CSV table of C-alpha atoms in Angstrom, one decimal:
chain,number,residue,atom,x,y,z
A,1,UNK,CA,-52.6,-39.2,-24.6
A,2,UNK,CA,-54.4,-41.0,-27.4
A,3,UNK,CA,-52.5,-42.1,-30.5
A,4,UNK,CA,-49.1,-41.5,-28.9
A,5,UNK,CA,-46.4,-43.6,-30.5
A,6,UNK,CA,-42.9,-43.9,-29.1
A,7,UNK,CA,-40.3,-45.2,-31.4
A,8,UNK,CA,-36.8,-44.6,-32.8
A,9,UNK,CA,-36.8,-42.1,-35.7
A,10,UNK,CA,-36.2,-44.4,-38.6
A,11,UNK,CA,-36.2,-42.4,-41.8
A,12,UNK,CA,-34.5,-39.1,-42.8
A,13,UNK,CA,-37.6,-37.0,-42.3
A,14,UNK,CA,-38.1,-38.3,-38.7
A,15,UNK,CA,-34.4,-37.9,-37.9
A,16,UNK,CA,-34.5,-34.4,-39.2
A,17,UNK,CA,-37.6,-33.6,-37.0
A,18,UNK,CA,-35.9,-35.3,-34.0
A,19,UNK,CA,-32.8,-33.0,-34.2
A,20,UNK,CA,-34.9,-30.0,-35.1
A,21,UNK,CA,-37.0,-30.4,-31.9
A,22,UNK,CA,-33.8,-30.8,-29.9
A,23,UNK,CA,-32.5,-27.6,-31.4
A,24,UNK,CA,-35.7,-25.6,-31.1
A,25,UNK,CA,-36.2,-26.5,-27.4
A,26,UNK,CA,-32.7,-26.9,-26.0
A,27,UNK,CA,-30.5,-24.5,-28.0
A,28,UNK,CA,-32.3,-21.9,-30.1
A,29,UNK,CA,-33.8,-19.9,-27.1
A,30,UNK,CA,-30.2,-19.2,-26.1
A,31,UNK,CA,-29.1,-18.2,-29.6
A,32,UNK,CA,-26.8,-21.2,-30.0
A,33,UNK,CA,-25.9,-22.3,-33.5
A,34,UNK,CA,-27.6,-25.0,-35.4
A,35,UNK,CA,-25.6,-28.2,-34.9
A,36,UNK,CA,-25.0,-27.5,-31.2
A,37,UNK,CA,-27.9,-29.9,-30.5
A,38,UNK,CA,-25.7,-32.8,-31.6
A,39,UNK,CA,-22.6,-34.5,-30.1
A,40,UNK,CA,-20.2,-37.3,-30.8
A,41,UNK,CA,-22.2,-39.9,-28.9
A,42,UNK,CA,-25.3,-39.5,-31.2
A,43,UNK,CA,-24.1,-42.3,-33.5
A,44,UNK,CA,-23.8,-44.9,-30.7
A,45,UNK,CA,-26.9,-43.8,-28.7
A,46,UNK,CA,-30.5,-44.9,-28.6
A,47,UNK,CA,-32.8,-42.2,-29.8
A,48,UNK,CA,-36.5,-42.2,-29.1
A,49,UNK,CA,-39.2,-39.9,-30.2
A,50,UNK,CA,-42.9,-39.5,-29.3
A,51,UNK,CA,-45.3,-39.0,-32.2
A,52,UNK,CA,-48.8,-37.7,-32.0
A,53,UNK,CA,-50.7,-38.1,-35.3
A,54,UNK,CA,-47.4,-38.6,-37.1
A,55,UNK,CA,-46.0,-35.3,-35.7
A,56,UNK,CA,-42.8,-35.6,-33.6
A,57,UNK,CA,-43.6,-33.9,-30.2
A,58,UNK,CA,-40.9,-35.1,-27.9
A,59,UNK,CA,-37.5,-36.7,-28.0
A,60,UNK,CA,-34.8,-38.1,-25.8
A,61,UNK,CA,-31.6,-40.1,-26.0
A,62,UNK,CA,-29.9,-42.8,-24.0
A,63,UNK,CA,-26.3,-44.0,-24.1
A,64,UNK,CA,-24.2,-46.2,-21.9
A,65,UNK,CA,-21.4,-44.6,-19.9
A,66,UNK,CA,-20.2,-47.9,-18.5
A,67,UNK,CA,-21.6,-51.5,-18.6
A,68,UNK,CA,-23.8,-50.7,-15.6
A,69,UNK,CA,-24.5,-46.9,-16.0
A,70,UNK,CA,-26.8,-45.4,-18.6
A,71,UNK,CA,-27.3,-41.7,-19.2
A,72,UNK,CA,-30.4,-39.9,-20.5
A,73,UNK,CA,-29.7,-36.7,-22.5
A,74,UNK,CA,-31.4,-34.2,-24.8
A,75,UNK,CA,-34.9,-34.7,-23.4
A,76,UNK,CA,-37.2,-32.2,-25.1
A,77,UNK,CA,-41.0,-31.8,-25.4
A,78,UNK,CA,-42.8,-29.4,-27.7
A,79,UNK,CA,-44.2,-26.6,-25.5
A,80,UNK,CA,-47.8,-27.4,-26.7
A,81,UNK,CA,-47.5,-31.0,-25.3
A,82,UNK,CA,-46.0,-30.4,-21.8
A,83,UNK,CA,-47.7,-31.6,-18.7
A,84,UNK,CA,-49.6,-34.2,-20.6
A,85,UNK,CA,-47.6,-37.3,-19.6
A,86,UNK,CA,-45.6,-37.4,-22.9
A,87,UNK,CA,-42.2,-36.9,-21.2
A,88,UNK,CA,-42.9,-39.5,-18.6
A,89,UNK,CA,-43.8,-42.1,-21.2
A,90,UNK,CA,-40.7,-41.3,-23.3
A,91,UNK,CA,-38.5,-41.4,-20.2
A,92,UNK,CA,-40.0,-44.8,-19.2
A,93,UNK,CA,-39.3,-46.1,-22.7
A,94,UNK,CA,-35.6,-45.0,-22.4
A,95,UNK,CA,-35.4,-46.6,-19.0
A,96,UNK,CA,-36.7,-49.9,-20.5
A,97,UNK,CA,-33.9,-49.8,-23.0
A,98,UNK,CA,-31.4,-49.2,-20.2
A,99,UNK,CA,-32.8,-52.2,-18.4
A,100,UNK,CA,-32.5,-54.4,-21.5
A,101,UNK,CA,-28.9,-53.3,-21.7
A,102,UNK,CA,-28.4,-54.5,-18.1
A,103,UNK,CA,-27.8,-51.0,-16.7
A,104,UNK,CA,-28.1,-50.7,-12.9
A,105,UNK,CA,-28.3,-46.9,-12.7
A,106,UNK,CA,-29.4,-44.1,-14.9
A,107,UNK,CA,-28.0,-40.6,-14.5
A,108,UNK,CA,-28.9,-37.4,-16.1
A,109,UNK,CA,-28.2,-33.7,-15.9
A,110,UNK,CA,-31.5,-32.0,-15.3
A,111,UNK,CA,-32.1,-28.3,-16.0
A,112,UNK,CA,-33.5,-26.5,-12.9
A,113,UNK,CA,-36.9,-26.2,-14.6
A,114,UNK,CA,-37.1,-29.9,-15.2
A,115,UNK,CA,-35.8,-31.1,-11.8
A,116,UNK,CA,-39.2,-31.6,-10.2
A,117,UNK,CA,-40.4,-33.7,-13.2
A,118,UNK,CA,-37.4,-36.1,-12.8
A,119,UNK,CA,-38.1,-36.3,-9.0
A,120,UNK,CA,-41.6,-37.4,-9.8
A,121,UNK,CA,-40.1,-40.1,-12.0
A,122,UNK,CA,-38.0,-41.5,-9.2
A,123,UNK,CA,-34.7,-39.7,-9.7
A,124,UNK,CA,-32.7,-38.4,-6.8
A,125,UNK,CA,-30.6,-35.3,-6.8
A,126,UNK,CA,-27.0,-36.1,-6.4
A,127,UNK,CA,-25.6,-32.6,-6.6
A,128,UNK,CA,-25.8,-29.2,-8.2
A,129,UNK,CA,-23.6,-29.4,-11.2
A,130,UNK,CA,-22.9,-27.0,-14.0
A,131,UNK,CA,-24.5,-23.8,-15.5
A,132,UNK,CA,-25.1,-24.0,-19.2
A,133,UNK,CA,-24.9,-20.9,-21.4
A,134,UNK,CA,-24.2,-18.9,-18.3
A,135,UNK,CA,-27.9,-19.1,-17.5
A,136,UNK,CA,-29.3,-22.7,-17.0
A,137,UNK,CA,-28.4,-24.4,-13.7
A,138,UNK,CA,-28.2,-28.2,-14.0
A,139,UNK,CA,-28.4,-30.9,-11.3
A,140,UNK,CA,-26.9,-34.4,-11.5
A,141,UNK,CA,-29.6,-36.8,-10.8
A,142,UNK,CA,-29.6,-40.6,-10.5
A,143,UNK,CA,-32.1,-43.6,-10.4
A,144,UNK,CA,-31.4,-47.2,-9.5
A,145,UNK,CA,-33.1,-49.5,-12.0
A,146,UNK,CA,-31.5,-52.9,-11.3
């Protein structure tokens, strides 16, 4: 995609758009309350967003679980921009942060609908994990990066 910029949301408007996309894609379709798209690790995490012509179109977050294990969470792409490579570029940028932090492994909990995407990005399925909102099967996935 042309004019795609991946960076940390760095002002109040971008941060609001970041959390709004997380809510709109990952929580609102299941009638979850506003605020459910956040957790206690947000303050210590690395947030990235993909912008197309200054519009935030995808987001994701990385945090360290241990000194060698990173975790990707809250990956979301606006439905108008799926299957265009945006998610792959965003995930790659999050993986680069994990490498800079000396992580050896990245884990994530993929929704069933996103499992194939993560497999194409080199992630292996570890196990079937939990069901979110009584509806969304998740899979623990892992990738060695160091």
